[in-house]
Amino acid sequence: MAINEQHKDHLNYEELAKLQEEKLQKAVRYACTSSPFYKSLFEQDGISPENIKNRDDFARIPFTTKNDLREAYPYGMAAVPLEKILRIHASSGTTGKPIVAGYTRYDLDCWANAVARICAMAGATQKDIAQVSFGYGLFTGGFGLHYGLERLGATVVPFSSGNTDRQLSLMKDFQTTILVSTPSFALYMAEAAADLGYDPKGFNLKLGLFGGEPCSKAMREDIEEKWGLSATINYGLTEVIGPGIAGECPAKAGMHILEDAYHPEIIDPDTGRVLPDGSTGELVLTPLFKEGFPVLRYRTCDITRLVGEKCACGRTIRRMDYITGRSDDMIIIKGVNVFPSQVEEVLAGFREVSPHYRLVLHKKKGSIKDLEVQVELIPEGFTDRYRELEALEGRIRQSLRSILSMGPRVTLMEPKSLERTTGKAKRIVEKEE
Ligand code: DLL
C-alpha cells in the first residue's frame, strides 16, 4: 500500500493551523466522550469540550503524566471496549508498573502511515532492504518500524536485536541497505563486525534509521565513519504511539514533527507554563488520531525546542531539536544539577576516549554522595604508562568541572570493558555503599 499522506509535510501555515485546530477539537471531544479517564478529569476541572475552540483554550486542559498512565494500569486509559484493541505494547521504565498502550485497527493503520512517512523523509524507498534490529516485543521499536517500512514498500528483514554474529552474516548475504536500531547498537555491531574480521564499509549499508535514545554528534559521526552510511535519527515514545512522531530529512538539522498528526507544545518543566516558540523546555505532545488509548497534553519529560525556521528540504512542518536530556534524569549532586548529555558533550571533546561511558552514582542511605564518570579509552589511546593516563583523567575532570560546576571522579576504562546492550544504552548505574 502506498503512503498517501506525504503531501501533509508541505501544507502551508494556514492550512496546517486549520487542520490542526479541527483535529484538536475532535481529539478533545473524542477523549471526553469515550475515555472514562478524561471524562472524569474534565468534570473535575469544570472543562467542557465545547469551550475548547483554539490552541489557547486547549492550553487550559490539565497535563497527563507518566504517573497518570501508571495509575491507570493496565486498561484504565482505554476509550474503546477491549475487543476493539488489536495490539498491546508497553514500556517498562526503571521503576513502578509498566505503561500500557493499546491500538485499534485504525490506530495501527495511522501508526504505519506515520512511520512510513518518517522513513521516506530520511531517504528510505521501496528499493531498500531494511534490517530491523530493534527488539520485537512489548517495545514499540521493532513492530513500529516493521509495519512502517512495509507500508512504504521496502523489503523488511525482521531480525530483532541480539545474536550479532548471525545478524552480521545475514546482513552481508542479504545485501541489506538500511540498518534500523538504536544508535548504540549500531556502534556495537560495527565493533563486532571488525572483531569478526569484516570490513564494516564492505557491507551494502547506505542508510541508518536510528532512534529510541539520544545520539550525540560524536556518536553519529562515529557510526557514519565506521559503517560508511548516512545516519538519520527519529524520535517517538510509547505513551503517544511509539516511533513515527518525528524524524530527520536529509538536511539533518533537527527532526520534523508530523504536525498534522501530533500537536507539540513546549513548557517550563517547573511551572508548566507554555513557553514561546523557540524556547527550550519540556516537550508536551497530543496525538490527534488516537482511538484506543487517547492521551491529551502528555508530558514527555524530554527537553528540546521547536524550530520555526524553514528547513532546507522545503517541508513546512516544524522540527524539534535533538533531545538534550530528560527532566526526570537530571541528577542532583551536592546541590548541582547534572544532565548525562552534558557529560557526553565534554567526553566527545577528547579524542583519546570512545563514546562508551557510564555515570556511576555512589549512594549512601539512598542519597547521592559522589559521581563517577567511567569512560573507555579507544584502543589507540590505551597505554600502560600510568602518568599519561592520570594526566588525561585530570584533564577530563577539569573540563567536566568547568561545564558542570562540580568535578566528578573520572575513571578511564580499558577498551570494550563497559557492558554493551542490544537495545538502549544504560548510561546511569547506582551503587549503594
Ligand atoms: O523508544 C520509541 C522509539 C522506538 C522511537 C524506536 C524511535 C525509534 P519508549 O521505549 O517509550 O519508546 O521510549 C521513549 O526514549 O521519551 C525519549 O526519552 C527516548 N527517545 C526516543 N527516541 C529518541 C531520540 C521509544 N531520537 C523515550 N533521541 C523518549 C533522544 C529518544 N531520545
Short mmCIF file of N, CA, C and O in Angstrom, two decimals, residues 114-231:
data_model
loop_
_atom_site.label_atom_id
_atom_site.label_comp_id
_atom_site.label_asym_id
_atom_site.label_seq_id
_atom_site.Cartn_x
_atom_site.Cartn_y
_atom_site.Cartn_z
N ALA A 114 2.38 6.86 9.63
CA ALA A 114 3.28 7.86 10.23
C ALA A 114 4.73 7.38 10.15
O ALA A 114 5.63 8.13 9.76
N VAL A 115 4.96 6.11 10.49
CA VAL A 115 6.34 5.60 10.45
C VAL A 115 6.84 5.57 9.00
O VAL A 115 8.00 5.91 8.72
N ALA A 116 5.96 5.21 8.07
CA ALA A 116 6.35 5.21 6.65
C ALA A 116 6.80 6.61 6.22
O ALA A 116 7.79 6.77 5.50
N ARG A 117 6.07 7.61 6.68
CA ARG A 117 6.45 8.99 6.31
C ARG A 117 7.82 9.36 6.88
O ARG A 117 8.63 10.00 6.22
N ILE A 118 8.06 8.94 8.13
CA ILE A 118 9.35 9.24 8.77
C ILE A 118 10.48 8.55 8.00
O ILE A 118 11.54 9.13 7.77
N CYS A 119 10.25 7.30 7.59
CA CYS A 119 11.29 6.55 6.87
C CYS A 119 11.53 7.18 5.50
O CYS A 119 12.68 7.34 5.07
N ALA A 120 10.45 7.55 4.82
CA ALA A 120 10.58 8.17 3.49
C ALA A 120 11.32 9.50 3.62
O ALA A 120 12.18 9.84 2.79
N MET A 121 11.01 10.25 4.67
CA MET A 121 11.65 11.54 4.89
C MET A 121 13.16 11.38 5.03
O MET A 121 13.94 12.19 4.56
N ALA A 122 13.58 10.27 5.66
CA ALA A 122 15.01 10.03 5.88
C ALA A 122 15.70 9.55 4.60
O ALA A 122 16.92 9.54 4.53
N GLY A 123 14.90 9.13 3.63
CA GLY A 123 15.50 8.69 2.36
C GLY A 123 15.26 7.23 2.02
O GLY A 123 15.81 6.74 1.04
N ALA A 124 14.45 6.52 2.84
CA ALA A 124 14.17 5.11 2.53
C ALA A 124 13.20 5.03 1.35
O ALA A 124 12.33 5.89 1.20
N THR A 125 13.37 4.00 0.52
CA THR A 125 12.47 3.82 -0.62
C THR A 125 12.06 2.35 -0.73
O THR A 125 12.57 1.50 -0.01
N GLN A 126 11.18 2.10 -1.69
CA GLN A 126 10.72 0.73 -1.96
C GLN A 126 11.86 -0.20 -2.34
O GLN A 126 11.76 -1.41 -2.22
N LYS A 127 12.94 0.41 -2.83
CA LYS A 127 14.05 -0.44 -3.32
C LYS A 127 14.93 -0.94 -2.20
O LYS A 127 15.81 -1.77 -2.42
N ASP A 128 14.71 -0.43 -1.00
CA ASP A 128 15.62 -0.77 0.10
C ASP A 128 15.31 -2.11 0.75
O ASP A 128 14.16 -2.56 0.77
N ILE A 129 16.37 -2.68 1.31
CA ILE A 129 16.24 -3.87 2.16
C ILE A 129 16.61 -3.42 3.57
O ILE A 129 17.74 -2.99 3.81
N ALA A 130 15.62 -3.46 4.45
CA ALA A 130 15.83 -2.89 5.79
C ALA A 130 15.87 -3.98 6.84
O ALA A 130 14.95 -4.79 6.94
N GLN A 131 16.95 -4.01 7.60
CA GLN A 131 17.09 -4.98 8.68
C GLN A 131 16.65 -4.30 9.98
O GLN A 131 17.27 -3.34 10.42
N VAL A 132 15.56 -4.82 10.55
CA VAL A 132 15.07 -4.22 11.79
C VAL A 132 15.73 -4.91 12.96
O VAL A 132 15.44 -6.07 13.26
N SER A 133 16.65 -4.20 13.61
CA SER A 133 17.39 -4.77 14.73
C SER A 133 16.93 -4.20 16.06
O SER A 133 17.68 -4.19 17.04
N PHE A 134 15.72 -3.69 16.09
CA PHE A 134 15.07 -3.33 17.35
C PHE A 134 14.40 -4.59 17.87
O PHE A 134 14.00 -5.45 17.08
N GLY A 135 14.24 -4.66 19.20
CA GLY A 135 13.54 -5.79 19.77
C GLY A 135 12.08 -5.83 19.29
O GLY A 135 11.42 -4.80 19.19
N TYR A 136 11.63 -7.03 18.91
CA TYR A 136 10.20 -7.23 18.59
C TYR A 136 9.56 -7.72 19.87
O TYR A 136 9.94 -8.78 20.38
N GLY A 137 8.63 -7.00 20.38
CA GLY A 137 8.00 -7.42 21.63
C GLY A 137 7.18 -6.27 22.16
O GLY A 137 6.61 -5.50 21.37
N LEU A 138 7.18 -6.11 23.45
CA LEU A 138 6.38 -5.03 24.03
C LEU A 138 6.93 -3.66 23.64
O LEU A 138 6.20 -2.69 23.53
N PHE A 139 8.25 -3.58 23.44
CA PHE A 139 8.89 -2.34 22.95
C PHE A 139 8.31 -2.01 21.58
O PHE A 139 8.14 -2.90 20.74
N THR A 140 8.04 -0.73 21.36
CA THR A 140 7.36 -0.33 20.11
C THR A 140 8.30 -0.26 18.90
O THR A 140 7.84 -0.14 17.77
N GLY A 141 9.63 -0.31 19.15
CA GLY A 141 10.59 -0.10 18.06
C GLY A 141 10.48 -1.13 16.95
O GLY A 141 10.40 -0.77 15.77
N GLY A 142 10.49 -2.43 17.31
CA GLY A 142 10.50 -3.49 16.30
C GLY A 142 9.27 -3.46 15.42
O GLY A 142 9.36 -3.23 14.20
N PHE A 143 8.11 -3.67 16.02
CA PHE A 143 6.87 -3.71 15.23
C PHE A 143 6.58 -2.36 14.56
O PHE A 143 6.08 -2.32 13.45
N GLY A 144 6.89 -1.28 15.26
CA GLY A 144 6.60 0.06 14.71
C GLY A 144 7.34 0.28 13.40
O GLY A 144 6.74 0.62 12.37
N LEU A 145 8.65 0.06 13.40
CA LEU A 145 9.43 0.28 12.18
C LEU A 145 9.09 -0.78 11.13
O LEU A 145 9.05 -0.50 9.94
N HIS A 146 8.81 -1.99 11.58
CA HIS A 146 8.47 -3.08 10.67
C HIS A 146 7.28 -2.70 9.78
O HIS A 146 7.36 -2.71 8.55
N TYR A 147 6.18 -2.36 10.43
CA TYR A 147 4.96 -2.07 9.65
C TYR A 147 5.08 -0.77 8.85
O TYR A 147 4.51 -0.65 7.77
N GLY A 148 5.83 0.18 9.38
CA GLY A 148 6.03 1.44 8.65
C GLY A 148 6.83 1.19 7.38
O GLY A 148 6.48 1.70 6.30
N LEU A 149 7.89 0.39 7.48
CA LEU A 149 8.73 0.12 6.31
C LEU A 149 7.97 -0.72 5.29
O LEU A 149 8.10 -0.53 4.07
N GLU A 150 7.17 -1.66 5.80
CA GLU A 150 6.35 -2.46 4.86
C GLU A 150 5.36 -1.56 4.14
O GLU A 150 5.14 -1.69 2.93
N ARG A 151 4.75 -0.65 4.90
CA ARG A 151 3.79 0.29 4.30
C ARG A 151 4.45 1.11 3.19
O ARG A 151 3.86 1.40 2.17
N LEU A 152 5.71 1.44 3.42
CA LEU A 152 6.45 2.20 2.42
C LEU A 152 6.76 1.33 1.19
O LEU A 152 6.95 1.84 0.10
N GLY A 153 6.79 0.04 1.40
CA GLY A 153 7.07 -0.86 0.27
C GLY A 153 8.49 -1.40 0.27
O GLY A 153 8.92 -2.06 -0.67
N ALA A 154 9.24 -1.11 1.35
CA ALA A 154 10.62 -1.63 1.44
C ALA A 154 10.57 -3.12 1.77
O ALA A 154 9.55 -3.64 2.22
N THR A 155 11.70 -3.81 1.55
CA THR A 155 11.80 -5.22 1.93
C THR A 155 12.29 -5.26 3.38
O THR A 155 13.33 -4.69 3.68
N VAL A 156 11.53 -5.91 4.24
CA VAL A 156 11.88 -5.88 5.66
C VAL A 156 12.47 -7.21 6.11
O VAL A 156 11.92 -8.28 5.83
N VAL A 157 13.60 -7.15 6.79
CA VAL A 157 14.19 -8.33 7.42
C VAL A 157 13.99 -8.17 8.94
O VAL A 157 14.66 -7.38 9.57
N PRO A 158 13.04 -8.93 9.49
CA PRO A 158 12.68 -8.70 10.91
C PRO A 158 13.62 -9.44 11.85
O PRO A 158 13.23 -10.41 12.48
N PHE A 159 14.85 -8.99 11.95
CA PHE A 159 15.84 -9.75 12.70
C PHE A 159 15.64 -9.68 14.20
O PHE A 159 15.90 -10.62 14.93
N SER A 160 15.20 -8.54 14.70
CA SER A 160 15.12 -8.28 16.13
C SER A 160 16.55 -8.04 16.67
O SER A 160 17.51 -8.11 15.90
N SER A 161 16.67 -7.80 17.98
CA SER A 161 18.00 -7.44 18.48
C SER A 161 18.77 -8.69 18.91
O SER A 161 18.21 -9.78 19.00
N GLY A 162 20.04 -8.54 19.18
CA GLY A 162 20.85 -9.66 19.67
C GLY A 162 21.42 -10.52 18.56
O GLY A 162 21.29 -10.18 17.37
N ASN A 163 22.06 -11.64 18.94
CA ASN A 163 22.64 -12.59 18.00
C ASN A 163 23.47 -11.92 16.92
O ASN A 163 23.24 -12.10 15.71
N THR A 164 24.44 -11.14 17.37
CA THR A 164 25.16 -10.25 16.46
C THR A 164 25.87 -10.97 15.31
O THR A 164 25.83 -10.49 14.18
N ASP A 165 26.49 -12.12 15.60
CA ASP A 165 27.24 -12.81 14.54
C ASP A 165 26.33 -13.15 13.36
O ASP A 165 26.65 -12.91 12.20
N ARG A 166 25.17 -13.74 13.70
CA ARG A 166 24.23 -14.15 12.65
C ARG A 166 23.67 -12.92 11.94
O ARG A 166 23.51 -12.89 10.72
N GLN A 167 23.38 -11.92 12.75
CA GLN A 167 22.85 -10.65 12.24
C GLN A 167 23.79 -10.10 11.16
O GLN A 167 23.36 -9.66 10.10
N LEU A 168 25.09 -10.14 11.46
CA LEU A 168 26.07 -9.59 10.52
C LEU A 168 26.19 -10.45 9.27
O LEU A 168 26.25 -9.93 8.15
N SER A 169 26.17 -11.78 9.46
CA SER A 169 26.37 -12.60 8.26
C SER A 169 25.15 -12.50 7.34
O SER A 169 25.29 -12.42 6.13
N LEU A 170 23.94 -12.41 7.92
CA LEU A 170 22.76 -12.23 7.06
C LEU A 170 22.75 -10.85 6.39
O LEU A 170 22.37 -10.71 5.23
N MET A 171 23.20 -9.88 7.15
CA MET A 171 23.23 -8.51 6.61
C MET A 171 24.11 -8.46 5.37
O MET A 171 23.81 -7.78 4.40
N LYS A 172 25.18 -9.20 5.44
CA LYS A 172 26.12 -9.27 4.29
C LYS A 172 25.44 -10.03 3.13
O LYS A 172 25.37 -9.54 2.01
N ASP A 173 24.91 -11.23 3.45
CA ASP A 173 24.33 -12.06 2.39
C ASP A 173 23.09 -11.42 1.75
O ASP A 173 22.90 -11.50 0.55
N PHE A 174 22.26 -10.79 2.59
CA PHE A 174 21.01 -10.21 2.06
C PHE A 174 21.25 -8.87 1.36
O PHE A 174 20.34 -8.26 0.85
N GLN A 175 22.48 -8.36 1.44
CA GLN A 175 22.78 -7.05 0.84
C GLN A 175 21.90 -5.95 1.44
O GLN A 175 21.38 -5.09 0.71
N THR A 176 21.72 -6.04 2.74
CA THR A 176 20.88 -5.06 3.45
C THR A 176 21.36 -3.64 3.19
O THR A 176 22.57 -3.37 3.27
N THR A 177 20.42 -2.73 2.91
CA THR A 177 20.82 -1.34 2.63
C THR A 177 20.51 -0.40 3.80
O THR A 177 21.08 0.67 3.89
N ILE A 178 19.53 -0.81 4.66
CA ILE A 178 19.19 0.08 5.79
C ILE A 178 19.31 -0.69 7.10
O ILE A 178 18.78 -1.80 7.23
N LEU A 179 19.99 -0.10 8.07
CA LEU A 179 20.05 -0.68 9.40
C LEU A 179 19.11 0.12 10.31
O LEU A 179 19.18 1.35 10.35
N VAL A 180 18.23 -0.61 10.99
CA VAL A 180 17.24 0.04 11.87
C VAL A 180 17.54 -0.41 13.29
O VAL A 180 17.37 -1.59 13.61
N SER A 181 17.98 0.50 14.16
CA SER A 181 18.35 0.09 15.52
C SER A 181 18.53 1.31 16.41
O SER A 181 18.35 2.45 15.95
N THR A 182 18.93 1.07 17.64
CA THR A 182 19.36 2.20 18.47
C THR A 182 20.76 2.59 17.99
O THR A 182 21.49 1.73 17.49
N PRO A 183 21.14 3.85 18.18
CA PRO A 183 22.50 4.22 17.76
C PRO A 183 23.55 3.41 18.49
O PRO A 183 24.57 3.03 17.90
N SER A 184 23.33 3.11 19.77
CA SER A 184 24.39 2.38 20.48
C SER A 184 24.53 0.96 19.94
O SER A 184 25.63 0.43 19.88
N PHE A 185 23.44 0.35 19.49
CA PHE A 185 23.56 -0.99 18.91
C PHE A 185 24.27 -0.94 17.56
O PHE A 185 25.05 -1.83 17.22
N ALA A 186 24.03 0.13 16.81
CA ALA A 186 24.70 0.28 15.51
C ALA A 186 26.22 0.36 15.71
O ALA A 186 27.00 -0.22 14.96
N LEU A 187 26.60 1.07 16.76
CA LEU A 187 28.02 1.21 17.07
C LEU A 187 28.61 -0.12 17.52
O LEU A 187 29.69 -0.53 17.10
N TYR A 188 27.87 -0.79 18.36
CA TYR A 188 28.31 -2.09 18.86
C TYR A 188 28.47 -3.09 17.72
O TYR A 188 29.44 -3.84 17.63
N MET A 189 27.51 -3.07 16.79
CA MET A 189 27.57 -4.00 15.65
C MET A 189 28.80 -3.71 14.78
O MET A 189 29.41 -4.63 14.23
N ALA A 190 29.15 -2.42 14.65
CA ALA A 190 30.33 -2.08 13.84
C ALA A 190 31.58 -2.65 14.50
O ALA A 190 32.46 -3.20 13.83
N GLU A 191 31.65 -2.54 15.82
CA GLU A 191 32.79 -3.09 16.56
C GLU A 191 32.85 -4.60 16.38
O GLU A 191 33.90 -5.18 16.10
N ALA A 192 31.66 -5.23 16.54
CA ALA A 192 31.60 -6.69 16.43
C ALA A 192 31.99 -7.13 15.02
O ALA A 192 32.69 -8.14 14.86
N ALA A 193 31.57 -6.37 14.01
CA ALA A 193 31.91 -6.71 12.63
C ALA A 193 33.44 -6.70 12.46
O ALA A 193 34.02 -7.64 11.91
N ALA A 194 34.07 -5.65 12.98
CA ALA A 194 35.52 -5.55 12.86
C ALA A 194 36.20 -6.71 13.59
O ALA A 194 37.15 -7.32 13.08
N ASP A 195 35.68 -7.05 14.79
CA ASP A 195 36.27 -8.17 15.55
C ASP A 195 36.17 -9.49 14.80
O ASP A 195 37.01 -10.36 14.94
N LEU A 196 35.09 -9.63 14.02
CA LEU A 196 34.91 -10.89 13.28
C LEU A 196 35.65 -10.89 11.95
O LEU A 196 35.50 -11.80 11.14
N GLY A 197 36.39 -9.81 11.72
CA GLY A 197 37.21 -9.77 10.52
C GLY A 197 36.52 -9.17 9.30
O GLY A 197 37.04 -9.23 8.19
N TYR A 198 35.30 -8.62 9.50
CA TYR A 198 34.64 -7.95 8.37
C TYR A 198 35.16 -6.52 8.27
O TYR A 198 35.52 -5.93 9.28
N ASP A 199 35.08 -5.95 7.09
CA ASP A 199 35.26 -4.51 6.97
C ASP A 199 33.85 -3.93 6.95
O ASP A 199 33.11 -4.15 5.98
N PRO A 200 33.43 -3.20 8.00
CA PRO A 200 32.04 -2.71 8.01
C PRO A 200 31.67 -1.92 6.76
O PRO A 200 30.55 -1.96 6.29
N LYS A 201 32.66 -1.25 6.18
CA LYS A 201 32.36 -0.46 4.97
C LYS A 201 32.11 -1.37 3.76
O LYS A 201 31.57 -0.92 2.76
N GLY A 202 32.49 -2.63 3.89
CA GLY A 202 32.29 -3.55 2.78
C GLY A 202 30.87 -4.11 2.73
O GLY A 202 30.52 -4.87 1.83
N PHE A 203 30.03 -3.74 3.68
CA PHE A 203 28.61 -4.14 3.62
C PHE A 203 27.90 -3.22 2.63
O PHE A 203 28.49 -2.25 2.14
N ASN A 204 26.63 -3.50 2.39
CA ASN A 204 25.91 -2.69 1.41
C ASN A 204 25.06 -1.60 2.08
O ASN A 204 24.16 -1.04 1.47
N LEU A 205 25.34 -1.32 3.36
CA LEU A 205 24.51 -0.35 4.10
C LEU A 205 24.68 1.07 3.56
O LEU A 205 25.80 1.52 3.34
N LYS A 206 23.52 1.74 3.36
CA LYS A 206 23.58 3.12 2.86
C LYS A 206 22.97 4.09 3.86
O LYS A 206 23.37 5.25 3.95
N LEU A 207 21.98 3.58 4.59
CA LEU A 207 21.21 4.47 5.46
C LEU A 207 20.99 3.82 6.82
O LEU A 207 20.81 2.60 6.91
N GLY A 208 21.02 4.64 7.86
CA GLY A 208 20.68 4.15 9.19
C GLY A 208 19.44 4.87 9.67
O GLY A 208 19.33 6.10 9.52
N LEU A 209 18.46 4.11 10.17
CA LEU A 209 17.28 4.74 10.79
C LEU A 209 17.43 4.45 12.28
O LEU A 209 17.12 3.36 12.74
N PHE A 210 17.96 5.44 12.99
CA PHE A 210 18.29 5.21 14.39
C PHE A 210 17.38 6.02 15.31
O PHE A 210 17.05 7.16 15.03
N GLY A 211 17.03 5.42 16.44
CA GLY A 211 16.17 6.14 17.37
C GLY A 211 16.02 5.39 18.66
O GLY A 211 16.64 4.35 18.88
N GLY A 212 15.19 5.94 19.53
CA GLY A 212 14.90 5.28 20.80
C GLY A 212 15.77 5.76 21.94
O GLY A 212 15.51 5.47 23.09
N GLU A 213 16.82 6.50 21.62
CA GLU A 213 17.72 7.03 22.66
C GLU A 213 18.50 8.19 22.05
O GLU A 213 18.57 8.33 20.82
N PRO A 214 19.11 9.02 22.89
CA PRO A 214 19.86 10.15 22.33
C PRO A 214 21.06 9.68 21.51
O PRO A 214 21.61 8.61 21.75
N CYS A 215 21.42 10.48 20.53
CA CYS A 215 22.59 10.18 19.70
C CYS A 215 23.37 11.47 19.56
O CYS A 215 22.91 12.40 18.88
N SER A 216 24.51 11.57 20.21
CA SER A 216 25.28 12.81 20.14
C SER A 216 25.91 12.94 18.75
O SER A 216 25.98 11.96 18.00
N LYS A 217 26.39 14.16 18.47
CA LYS A 217 27.02 14.42 17.18
C LYS A 217 28.23 13.49 16.99
O LYS A 217 28.41 12.89 15.93
N ALA A 218 28.99 13.33 18.08
CA ALA A 218 30.20 12.49 18.00
C ALA A 218 29.83 11.04 17.71
O ALA A 218 30.49 10.36 16.91
N MET A 219 28.74 10.60 18.34
CA MET A 219 28.32 9.21 18.16
C MET A 219 27.85 8.99 16.71
O MET A 219 28.17 7.99 16.08
N ARG A 220 27.09 9.96 16.21
CA ARG A 220 26.61 9.85 14.83
C ARG A 220 27.80 9.79 13.87
O ARG A 220 27.85 8.95 12.97
N GLU A 221 28.78 10.67 14.09
CA GLU A 221 29.94 10.69 13.19
C GLU A 221 30.69 9.37 13.24
O GLU A 221 31.15 8.86 12.22
N ASP A 222 30.78 8.83 14.44
CA ASP A 222 31.48 7.57 14.63
C ASP A 222 30.78 6.45 13.84
O ASP A 222 31.42 5.66 13.14
N ILE A 223 29.45 6.41 13.97
CA ILE A 223 28.67 5.37 13.27
C ILE A 223 28.84 5.53 11.76
O ILE A 223 29.07 4.56 11.03
N GLU A 224 28.73 6.78 11.29
CA GLU A 224 28.81 7.03 9.85
C GLU A 224 30.18 6.64 9.31
O GLU A 224 30.31 6.01 8.27
N GLU A 225 31.18 7.00 10.10
CA GLU A 225 32.56 6.73 9.68
C GLU A 225 32.83 5.22 9.66
O GLU A 225 33.40 4.68 8.70
N LYS A 226 32.33 4.52 10.69
CA LYS A 226 32.63 3.08 10.77
C LYS A 226 31.90 2.30 9.68
O LYS A 226 32.48 1.41 9.06
N TRP A 227 30.60 2.61 9.47
CA TRP A 227 29.81 1.82 8.52
C TRP A 227 29.84 2.39 7.09
O TRP A 227 29.41 1.71 6.16
N GLY A 228 30.23 3.67 6.99
CA GLY A 228 30.15 4.30 5.68
C GLY A 228 28.71 4.47 5.22
O GLY A 228 28.38 4.27 4.07
N LEU A 229 27.82 4.81 6.16
CA LEU A 229 26.41 5.05 5.80
C LEU A 229 25.99 6.44 6.25
O LEU A 229 26.75 7.14 6.92
N SER A 230 24.79 6.84 5.85
CA SER A 230 24.26 8.12 6.32
C SER A 230 23.30 7.83 7.49
O SER A 230 22.31 7.12 7.32
N ALA A 231 23.65 8.35 8.66
CA ALA A 231 22.84 8.05 9.86
C ALA A 231 21.76 9.10 10.05
O ALA A 231 22.05 10.30 10.04
#
